[in-house]
Amino acid sequence: MKLNSKLQTLLLLGGVAASSAAMAQSAGPQSPVAPRPPVPPVAPVAGPVPLPASVPSAPMPPSPAVAPLPPTAPTSGYPNHPELLQERETRTKHVARTFPVNGRAVHLEGHSMNLTVEPTDGDQATITIDLEYWSRSDEWMDLVDDEFDVIVDERSLVVDISGARMPERDESWWRRIFGRNREVSWAIDATLRVPAGTELRIENRYGDVDIDGVGGELTVDNSSGEVIVRDSGNTTIHNAYSAVTVRGSGELRIRASSSAVSVEDVAGDADIETSYDTLTVENVQGDLRAVANSGEVRVAGVSGMAEVTNSYARAEIRAVGSLRFRGSSSAVEVRGVGGAADIESSYESVTVEDVEGRLEVNSPSGAVTIAGTRGDISVTNSYAPVRVSDIGGHASVDASSASVTVTDAASAEVSTSYSGVEIRGVSGPVEVRNQSGRIELAGLRGDALTASHSLRTSYADIEVEWPAGTPLALDAEATYGQIRSDFSGQLEESSSSTRRFVSEATGGGRMILVASSGSIVIRGR
């Protein structure tokens, strides 16, 4: 009888186990082994110096916005090509109207015209229009001869001027645009002369407007044409895709898009917005609100409050009464503020000089340089250096991953990380909180020599210079580092890794120094 292979294996294993047990029972008792002596304890050593945290990376700035493309100028249903007029046999038409104003406002509604407005003596106003035109269709040219005109309506409190439009045809849009005989070209030049001081309202599209010396209240609503205004009263302007220039006005309001705006000599407040182009403002007697999205800004000479906003371009601000600036990815330079200044920007540098009042700067990921302020300053910053000097008040800096230098301030309070702090020439109390960054303090003077100071850091050293012969009470503590002092005192070691130096003195300054995983040096000079 044969057993299967699995059963045979089990029987063999069982036999081996039984045989081993029997041998163990037949053997005699063994001699006891002497116990080993215990291992003596190892003397404790200082723990390893902890590693500082990794320095965080600065965030990437957002991509700048892209300016939209301007629209194609309309042509009253026909494709207009005025630049071709000089190459063709054209026709012309002249229209003129004269009318009394009698102190009324004048409203002109135009379309695709270049308009000039001038002052005149007396009470009579004149509108003149010169038209040059061409078409492949003699029929259309004849229609222009018959229908093109200017309408002056004097029946209301406002004199309305309208018309001056090219005639339409009752044809399909396809034939108007693509029909072989429908290609047209024209140019309209209009001149409006009104009594000085007349209130004006101008509406136009796809043409330039030039208003010189009228002096009355003015409203201009234009599109895709340059606007120039000189010596007006209170003025409101709307425009797009072309420049706006104002030289001398009362209160001013401008709303523009994709337009360069230049303003000078405003007798009141100014409120200006544009985009994708430069904004320049000089000599505003009141307050200023200026917005330039994706456009460079230059402001100089504002008597009141200047509120400036821009993005993705440089800003330069000089000689303003007070300032509030908001920027995005904008480098800003400010020089000369008669009162307080509040500045926010990002990803670009901030430079400020000559501020009389309190200064606040918030600049994430942008370097900050400040010099020559009479009041207190407050700076919030990250990932870029902060340099402040000649500060008449208290200098407060709250930074992250940024080096900080303070020179010649009334007092200083600094918090930062992963970079060094250097403070020199301060005449009052100093407080520094740093992480993974060195601290250097020197050149204290005046009230600072009798004030209390506190310097704390980690994973870096502290170095202090104090005038020799001037009393200084010290309480310095260093872990995993050394303490060296030119001043007499008592050095204590509370553990193998911690040292404390204490110096008692009266009549001088007091200083607390704490360096975790760093050394402390106090020099008398």
Coordinates of C-alpha atoms in Angstrom, one line a residue:
M1 CA 0.0 0.0 0.0
K2 CA 1.5 3.3 -1.1
L3 CA 1.1 6.6 0.8
N4 CA 0.8 9.8 -1.0
S5 CA 3.8 12.2 -1.0
K6 CA 2.2 14.8 1.3
L7 CA 1.4 12.2 4.0
Q8 CA 5.0 10.8 3.8
T9 CA 6.4 14.3 4.4
L10 CA 4.3 14.8 7.5
L11 CA 5.3 11.5 9.0
L12 CA 9.0 12.3 8.4
L13 CA 8.7 15.7 10.1
G14 CA 6.9 14.2 13.1
G15 CA 9.6 11.6 13.5
V16 CA 12.4 14.1 13.5
A17 CA 10.6 16.2 16.2
A18 CA 10.1 13.1 18.4
S19 CA 13.7 12.1 18.1
S20 CA 14.9 15.5 19.1
A21 CA 12.7 15.6 22.2
A22 CA 14.0 12.2 23.3
M23 CA 17.6 13.3 23.0
A24 CA 16.9 16.3 25.2
Q25 CA 15.4 14.2 28.0
S26 CA 18.4 11.8 28.1
A27 CA 21.0 14.6 28.3
G28 CA 22.2 15.8 31.8
P29 CA 21.9 19.4 33.2
Q30 CA 24.3 22.0 31.8
S31 CA 26.6 24.3 33.9
P32 CA 25.2 27.8 34.5
V33 CA 26.8 30.7 32.5
A34 CA 28.1 33.7 34.5
P35 CA 26.1 36.8 33.8
R36 CA 27.8 39.7 31.9
P37 CA 28.5 42.9 33.8
P38 CA 26.2 45.8 32.9
V39 CA 27.3 48.4 30.4
P40 CA 28.2 51.7 32.1
P41 CA 25.9 54.6 31.1
V42 CA 27.3 57.1 28.5
A43 CA 27.7 60.7 29.6
P44 CA 25.0 62.9 28.0
V45 CA 26.1 65.1 25.1
A46 CA 24.7 68.2 23.7
G47 CA 21.9 67.5 21.2
P48 CA 22.3 68.1 17.6
V49 CA 21.9 71.6 16.3
P50 CA 18.4 71.8 14.7
L51 CA 18.4 72.7 11.0
P52 CA 16.7 75.8 9.9
A53 CA 13.6 75.6 7.8
S54 CA 13.9 75.9 4.1
V55 CA 13.6 79.4 2.6
P56 CA 10.2 79.7 0.8
S57 CA 10.3 80.7 -2.8
A58 CA 8.8 84.0 -3.9
P59 CA 5.5 83.7 -5.8
M60 CA 5.5 84.4 -9.6
P61 CA 3.8 87.6 -10.6
P62 CA 0.6 87.3 -12.7
S63 CA 0.9 87.8 -16.5
P64 CA 0.0 91.3 -17.6
A65 CA -3.3 91.9 -19.3
V66 CA -3.4 92.2 -23.1
A67 CA -4.9 95.3 -24.6
P68 CA -7.9 94.7 -26.8
L69 CA -7.8 95.7 -30.5
P70 CA -9.7 98.8 -31.5
P71 CA -12.8 98.3 -33.6
T72 CA -12.9 99.1 -37.3
A73 CA -14.3 102.5 -38.0
P74 CA -17.9 102.4 -39.3
T75 CA -18.7 104.0 -42.7
S76 CA -22.4 104.6 -42.6
G77 CA -23.0 101.3 -44.4
Y78 CA -20.2 101.9 -47.0
P79 CA -16.5 101.0 -46.8
N80 CA -14.9 104.5 -46.5
H81 CA -11.3 105.1 -47.7
P82 CA -10.5 108.9 -47.2
E83 CA -6.8 108.3 -47.7
L84 CA -7.6 107.5 -51.4
L85 CA -9.2 110.9 -52.1
Q86 CA -5.9 112.5 -53.4
E87 CA -5.7 109.8 -56.1
R88 CA -9.2 110.4 -57.5
E89 CA -11.3 113.0 -59.2
T90 CA -13.5 114.1 -56.2
R91 CA -16.4 116.4 -55.6
T92 CA -16.7 119.0 -52.8
K93 CA -19.5 120.6 -51.0
H94 CA -19.5 123.5 -48.6
V95 CA -22.3 124.1 -46.0
A96 CA -22.5 127.1 -43.6
R97 CA -25.1 128.2 -41.1
T98 CA -25.2 131.2 -38.8
F99 CA -27.5 131.5 -35.8
P100 CA -27.9 133.5 -32.5
V101 CA -26.9 131.8 -29.3
N102 CA -28.5 134.2 -26.7
G103 CA -26.7 132.6 -23.8
R104 CA -28.0 129.1 -24.7
A105 CA -26.0 125.9 -24.7
V106 CA -25.0 124.4 -28.1
H107 CA -25.2 120.7 -28.8
L108 CA -23.5 119.4 -31.9
E109 CA -24.1 115.8 -33.1
G110 CA -21.6 114.7 -35.7
H111 CA -20.4 111.5 -37.3
S112 CA -17.0 110.7 -38.9
M113 CA -16.0 114.3 -39.0
N114 CA -12.9 116.3 -37.9
L115 CA -14.2 119.2 -35.8
T116 CA -12.6 122.4 -34.7
V117 CA -14.3 124.7 -32.2
E118 CA -13.2 128.3 -31.6
P119 CA -14.5 131.4 -29.7
T120 CA -15.9 134.4 -31.5
D121 CA -17.0 137.9 -30.5
G122 CA -20.6 138.9 -30.3
D123 CA -23.6 136.6 -30.0
Q124 CA -23.7 134.9 -33.4
A125 CA -22.4 131.4 -33.9
T126 CA -21.4 129.8 -37.2
I127 CA -21.1 126.2 -38.3
T128 CA -19.2 125.5 -41.5
I129 CA -18.6 122.1 -43.1
D130 CA -16.4 121.2 -46.0
L131 CA -17.0 117.8 -47.6
E132 CA -14.8 116.0 -50.1
Y133 CA -16.1 112.8 -51.5
W134 CA -15.9 110.2 -54.3
S135 CA -17.7 107.0 -55.4
R136 CA -17.7 104.7 -58.4
S137 CA -21.4 105.5 -58.6
D138 CA -22.3 108.8 -60.1
E139 CA -25.8 108.2 -58.8
W140 CA -24.6 108.1 -55.2
M141 CA -22.4 111.2 -55.7
D142 CA -25.5 113.0 -57.0
L143 CA -27.4 111.8 -53.9
V144 CA -24.8 113.4 -51.7
D145 CA -25.1 116.7 -53.6
D146 CA -28.8 116.7 -52.9
E147 CA -29.1 115.3 -49.4
F148 CA -26.0 116.2 -47.4
D149 CA -26.8 119.2 -45.2
V150 CA -26.6 120.6 -41.7
I151 CA -29.7 121.2 -39.5
V152 CA -29.7 123.9 -36.8
D153 CA -32.7 123.7 -34.4
E154 CA -33.1 126.9 -32.4
R155 CA -36.6 126.1 -30.9
S156 CA -35.5 125.0 -27.5
L157 CA -33.3 126.2 -24.6
V158 CA -30.4 124.4 -26.4
V159 CA -29.3 125.0 -29.9
D160 CA -29.1 121.6 -31.6
I161 CA -26.8 121.1 -34.7
S162 CA -27.2 117.7 -36.5
G163 CA -27.0 116.2 -39.9
A164 CA -23.7 116.2 -41.8
R165 CA -24.2 112.5 -42.5
M166 CA -23.5 110.6 -45.7
P167 CA -26.8 109.3 -47.3
E168 CA -27.8 105.7 -47.0
R169 CA -29.2 103.6 -49.9
D170 CA -32.0 101.1 -49.8
E171 CA -29.8 98.2 -50.8
S172 CA -28.8 94.9 -49.2
W173 CA -25.8 95.0 -46.8
W174 CA -24.0 92.5 -49.1
R175 CA -24.2 94.8 -52.1
R176 CA -23.3 97.9 -50.1
I177 CA -20.1 96.3 -48.9
F178 CA -19.1 94.0 -51.8
G179 CA -20.8 95.6 -54.8
R180 CA -18.2 96.8 -57.3
N181 CA -19.7 100.2 -57.8
R182 CA -20.2 100.9 -54.1
E183 CA -16.6 101.7 -53.1
V184 CA -16.7 105.3 -51.6
S185 CA -14.3 107.8 -50.0
W186 CA -15.0 111.0 -48.1
A187 CA -13.6 113.4 -45.6
I188 CA -15.6 116.0 -43.5
D189 CA -13.9 119.0 -41.9
A190 CA -16.2 121.1 -39.6
T191 CA -15.5 124.4 -37.8
L192 CA -17.9 125.7 -35.1
R193 CA -17.4 129.2 -33.8
V194 CA -19.4 130.2 -30.7
P195 CA -19.3 133.1 -28.3
A196 CA -16.8 132.8 -25.5
G197 CA -18.2 131.2 -22.4
T198 CA -20.8 129.1 -24.3
E199 CA -21.7 125.8 -22.8
L200 CA -20.9 123.0 -25.3
R201 CA -21.9 119.4 -25.8
I202 CA -20.1 117.6 -28.6
E203 CA -21.0 114.1 -29.9
N204 CA -18.8 112.6 -32.6
R205 CA -17.4 109.3 -33.8
Y206 CA -14.3 108.4 -35.8
G207 CA -12.9 111.9 -36.1
D208 CA -10.7 114.4 -34.3
V209 CA -12.1 117.1 -32.0
D210 CA -10.1 120.3 -31.3
I211 CA -11.7 122.9 -28.9
D212 CA -9.6 126.0 -28.2
G213 CA -10.4 128.8 -25.8
V214 CA -14.2 128.7 -25.6
G215 CA -14.0 128.8 -21.8
G216 CA -17.6 127.5 -21.1
E217 CA -18.7 124.2 -19.6
L218 CA -17.9 121.4 -22.0
T219 CA -19.0 117.8 -22.6
V220 CA -17.3 115.7 -25.4
D221 CA -18.4 112.2 -26.3
N222 CA -16.1 110.9 -29.0
S223 CA -14.9 107.6 -30.3
S224 CA -11.7 106.6 -32.2
G225 CA -10.6 110.1 -32.6
E226 CA -8.1 112.5 -30.9
V227 CA -9.6 115.0 -28.5
I228 CA -7.7 118.3 -27.7
V229 CA -9.2 120.9 -25.3
R230 CA -7.6 124.2 -24.3
D231 CA -8.9 126.7 -21.8
S232 CA -12.3 125.3 -21.0
G233 CA -14.6 125.5 -18.0
N234 CA -15.8 122.4 -16.2
T235 CA -15.1 119.6 -18.6
T236 CA -16.3 116.0 -19.2
I237 CA -14.7 113.8 -21.9
H238 CA -15.4 110.3 -23.1
N239 CA -13.1 108.8 -25.8
A240 CA -11.6 105.6 -27.0
Y241 CA -8.6 104.4 -29.1
S242 CA -7.1 107.9 -29.5
A243 CA -5.3 110.4 -27.4
V244 CA -6.9 113.0 -25.1
T245 CA -5.1 116.2 -24.3
V246 CA -6.4 118.9 -21.9
R247 CA -4.5 122.2 -21.3
G248 CA -6.4 124.4 -18.9
S249 CA -9.9 123.6 -17.5
G250 CA -12.1 123.8 -14.6
E251 CA -13.1 120.6 -12.8
L252 CA -12.3 117.7 -15.1
R253 CA -13.7 114.2 -15.7
I254 CA -12.2 111.9 -18.4
R255 CA -13.3 108.3 -19.2
A256 CA -11.1 106.8 -21.9
S257 CA -10.1 103.4 -23.2
S258 CA -6.9 102.4 -25.0
S259 CA -6.1 106.1 -25.0
A260 CA -3.0 108.2 -24.0
V261 CA -4.3 111.0 -21.7
S262 CA -2.3 114.2 -21.0
V263 CA -3.7 116.8 -18.6
E264 CA -2.3 120.1 -17.5
D265 CA -3.5 123.0 -15.4
V266 CA -6.8 122.0 -13.8
A267 CA -8.5 124.7 -11.7
G268 CA -10.5 122.2 -9.6
D269 CA -10.7 118.4 -9.0
A270 CA -9.8 115.9 -11.6
D271 CA -11.2 112.4 -12.1
I272 CA -9.4 110.5 -14.9
E273 CA -9.6 106.9 -16.1
T274 CA -7.8 105.3 -19.1
S275 CA -6.3 101.9 -20.1
Y276 CA -3.5 100.3 -22.1
D277 CA -1.7 103.7 -22.6
T278 CA 0.0 106.4 -20.7
L279 CA -1.6 108.9 -18.3
T280 CA 0.2 112.2 -17.5
V281 CA -1.3 114.8 -15.1
E282 CA 0.4 118.1 -14.1
N283 CA -0.8 121.0 -11.9
V284 CA -4.2 120.1 -10.4
Q285 CA -5.5 122.7 -7.9
G286 CA -7.9 120.2 -6.1
D287 CA -8.0 116.5 -5.6
L288 CA -7.0 113.9 -8.2
R289 CA -8.3 110.5 -8.9
A290 CA -6.2 108.8 -11.7
V291 CA -6.7 105.2 -13.0
A292 CA -4.5 103.7 -15.7
N293 CA -5.1 99.9 -16.2
S294 CA -2.0 98.5 -17.9
G295 CA -0.7 102.0 -18.5
E296 CA 2.2 104.1 -17.3
V297 CA 1.3 107.0 -14.9
R298 CA 3.1 110.3 -14.3
V299 CA 1.6 112.8 -11.8
A300 CA 3.2 116.0 -10.7
G301 CA 1.8 119.0 -8.8
V302 CA -1.5 118.1 -7.0
S303 CA -2.6 120.5 -4.3
G304 CA -5.0 118.1 -2.6
M305 CA -5.3 114.3 -2.3
A306 CA -3.9 112.2 -5.2
E307 CA -5.5 108.8 -5.5
V308 CA -3.6 106.8 -8.2
T309 CA -4.2 103.3 -9.4
N310 CA -2.4 101.4 -12.2
S311 CA -1.2 98.0 -13.2
Y312 CA 1.6 96.4 -15.3
A313 CA 3.4 99.6 -15.9
R314 CA 5.5 102.2 -14.1
A315 CA 4.1 105.0 -11.9
E316 CA 5.9 108.3 -11.1
I317 CA 4.3 110.7 -8.6
R318 CA 5.8 114.0 -7.5
A319 CA 4.8 117.0 -5.4
V320 CA 1.3 116.0 -4.1
G321 CA -0.6 117.1 -1.0
S322 CA -1.3 113.6 0.2
L323 CA -1.2 110.2 -1.6
R324 CA -3.1 106.9 -1.9
F325 CA -1.5 104.6 -4.5
R326 CA -2.7 101.1 -5.5
G327 CA -0.6 99.2 -8.0
S328 CA -0.3 95.7 -9.4
S329 CA 3.0 94.6 -10.9
S330 CA 3.9 98.3 -10.9
A331 CA 7.2 99.9 -10.1
V332 CA 6.4 103.2 -8.3
E333 CA 8.5 106.2 -7.5
V334 CA 7.2 108.9 -5.1
R335 CA 9.0 112.1 -4.4
G336 CA 7.4 114.9 -2.4
V337 CA 4.2 114.4 -0.4
G338 CA 3.1 117.2 1.9
G339 CA 0.9 115.0 4.1
A340 CA 0.4 111.2 4.6
A341 CA 1.0 108.6 2.0
D342 CA -0.4 105.1 1.7
I343 CA 1.2 102.9 -1.0
E344 CA 0.4 99.3 -2.1
S345 CA 2.1 97.6 -5.0
S346 CA 3.4 94.1 -5.9
Y347 CA 6.1 92.3 -7.8
E348 CA 7.9 95.6 -8.5
S349 CA 10.0 98.1 -6.6
V350 CA 8.7 101.0 -4.5
T351 CA 10.9 104.1 -4.0
V352 CA 9.7 106.9 -1.7
E353 CA 11.4 110.2 -0.8
D354 CA 10.5 113.3 1.1
V355 CA 7.2 112.6 2.9
E356 CA 6.0 115.0 5.6
G357 CA 3.3 112.8 7.2
R358 CA 2.9 109.1 8.1
L359 CA 4.0 106.7 5.4
E360 CA 2.5 103.2 4.9
V361 CA 4.0 100.8 2.3
N362 CA 2.7 97.3 1.5
S363 CA 4.9 95.7 -1.2
P364 CA 4.7 91.9 -1.6
S365 CA 7.6 90.5 -3.7
G366 CA 8.9 94.0 -4.4
A367 CA 11.9 95.9 -3.1
V368 CA 11.3 99.0 -0.9
T369 CA 13.5 102.0 -0.6
I370 CA 12.5 104.9 1.6
A371 CA 14.5 108.1 2.4
G372 CA 13.8 111.4 4.0
T373 CA 10.5 111.2 5.9
R374 CA 9.4 113.4 8.8
G375 CA 6.8 111.1 10.3
D376 CA 6.4 107.4 11.2
I377 CA 6.7 104.7 8.6
S378 CA 5.3 101.2 8.3
V379 CA 6.5 98.7 5.8
T380 CA 5.0 95.3 5.0
N381 CA 7.1 93.3 2.5
S382 CA 8.2 89.8 1.3
Y383 CA 10.9 88.3 -0.9
A384 CA 12.7 91.5 -1.6
P385 CA 15.1 93.9 0.3
V386 CA 13.8 96.8 2.5
R387 CA 16.1 99.8 2.8
V388 CA 15.0 102.8 4.9
S389 CA 17.0 105.9 5.9
D390 CA 16.7 109.4 7.3
I391 CA 13.4 108.6 9.1
G392 CA 12.2 111.4 11.4
G393 CA 9.7 109.1 13.3
H394 CA 9.4 105.4 14.2
A395 CA 10.4 102.9 11.5
S396 CA 8.3 99.6 11.6
V397 CA 9.1 96.8 9.1
D398 CA 7.2 93.5 9.0
A399 CA 8.9 91.4 6.3
S400 CA 9.3 87.7 5.3
S401 CA 12.3 86.2 3.5
A402 CA 13.6 89.8 3.1
S403 CA 16.8 91.6 4.2
V404 CA 16.1 94.8 6.1
T405 CA 18.4 97.9 6.6
V406 CA 17.4 100.8 8.8
T407 CA 19.7 103.9 9.0
D408 CA 19.1 107.1 10.9
A409 CA 15.6 106.7 12.4
A410 CA 14.0 107.9 15.7
S411 CA 13.3 104.3 16.7
A412 CA 13.0 100.9 14.9
E413 CA 10.9 97.7 15.1
V414 CA 11.8 95.0 12.6
S415 CA 10.4 91.5 12.0
T416 CA 11.7 89.3 9.2
S417 CA 13.1 85.8 8.3
Y418 CA 15.7 84.0 6.2
S419 CA 17.8 87.1 5.7
G420 CA 19.9 89.7 7.6
V421 CA 18.9 92.8 9.5
E422 CA 21.3 95.8 9.8
I423 CA 20.4 98.8 12.0
R424 CA 22.6 101.9 12.3
G425 CA 22.3 105.4 13.7
V426 CA 19.0 104.9 15.5
S427 CA 18.3 107.4 18.3
G428 CA 15.6 105.5 20.2
P429 CA 14.5 101.9 21.2
V430 CA 15.2 99.1 18.8
E431 CA 13.4 95.7 18.7
V432 CA 14.3 93.0 16.2
R433 CA 12.7 89.6 15.7
N434 CA 14.4 87.5 13.1
Q435 CA 14.4 83.8 12.0
S436 CA 17.3 82.2 10.2
G437 CA 18.9 85.6 9.8
R438 CA 21.8 87.6 11.2
I439 CA 21.3 90.8 13.2
E440 CA 23.8 93.7 13.3
L441 CA 23.3 96.8 15.5
A442 CA 25.7 99.7 15.6
G443 CA 25.9 103.5 15.8
L444 CA 23.2 104.1 18.4
R445 CA 23.0 107.6 19.6
G446 CA 21.0 110.1 21.7
D447 CA 18.1 108.6 23.6
A448 CA 19.0 105.1 22.3
L449 CA 21.9 105.0 24.8
T450 CA 19.5 105.1 27.7
A451 CA 16.6 103.1 26.1
S452 CA 15.7 99.4 26.2
H453 CA 16.5 97.2 23.2
S454 CA 15.6 93.6 22.3
L455 CA 17.2 91.5 19.5
R456 CA 16.2 87.9 18.9
T457 CA 17.1 85.5 16.1
S458 CA 17.6 81.8 15.3
Y459 CA 20.2 79.8 13.2
A460 CA 22.3 83.0 12.9
D461 CA 24.5 85.4 15.0
I462 CA 23.9 88.7 16.7
E463 CA 26.6 91.4 16.6
V464 CA 26.2 94.6 18.6
E465 CA 28.4 97.7 18.9
W466 CA 28.0 99.9 22.0
P467 CA 30.0 103.1 22.8
A468 CA 32.8 102.1 25.1
G469 CA 32.5 103.8 28.5
T470 CA 28.7 104.1 28.2
P471 CA 26.8 102.0 30.8
L472 CA 25.0 98.9 29.3
A473 CA 22.9 96.3 31.2
L474 CA 23.0 93.1 29.3
D475 CA 21.0 89.9 29.4
A476 CA 22.3 87.7 26.5
E477 CA 21.5 84.0 25.9
A478 CA 22.9 81.8 23.2
T479 CA 22.2 78.1 22.5
Y480 CA 24.6 76.0 20.4
G481 CA 26.8 79.1 20.1
Q482 CA 29.3 81.3 22.0
I483 CA 29.0 84.7 23.8
R484 CA 31.8 87.2 23.6
S485 CA 31.6 90.6 25.3
D486 CA 33.9 93.6 25.7
F487 CA 31.8 94.6 28.7
S488 CA 32.4 93.0 32.1
G489 CA 29.7 90.6 33.4
Q490 CA 29.0 87.0 34.5
L491 CA 28.9 84.1 32.0
E492 CA 26.8 81.2 33.0
E493 CA 26.3 77.7 31.4
S494 CA 22.9 76.3 32.4
S495 CA 23.6 73.2 30.1
S496 CA 26.2 72.0 27.7
S497 CA 24.3 73.8 24.9
T498 CA 23.1 77.1 26.6
R499 CA 25.1 80.0 27.7
R500 CA 24.0 83.2 29.4
F501 CA 25.8 86.5 29.9
V502 CA 24.5 89.0 32.4
S503 CA 25.9 92.5 33.0
E504 CA 24.5 94.9 35.5
A505 CA 24.8 98.7 35.0
T506 CA 22.9 101.8 35.9
G507 CA 22.4 105.1 34.1
G508 CA 22.7 103.6 30.6
G509 CA 20.8 101.4 28.2
R510 CA 19.4 97.9 28.6
M511 CA 19.6 95.1 26.0
I512 CA 18.1 91.6 25.7
L513 CA 19.9 89.4 23.2
V514 CA 18.7 85.9 22.3
A515 CA 20.4 83.7 19.6
S516 CA 19.0 80.2 19.2
S517 CA 21.6 78.1 17.4
G518 CA 23.8 81.1 17.0
S519 CA 26.6 83.2 18.7
I520 CA 26.5 86.7 20.3
V521 CA 29.2 89.3 20.1
I522 CA 29.1 92.6 22.0
R523 CA 31.9 95.1 21.1
G524 CA 32.7 98.4 22.9
R525 CA 33.6 101.1 20.4

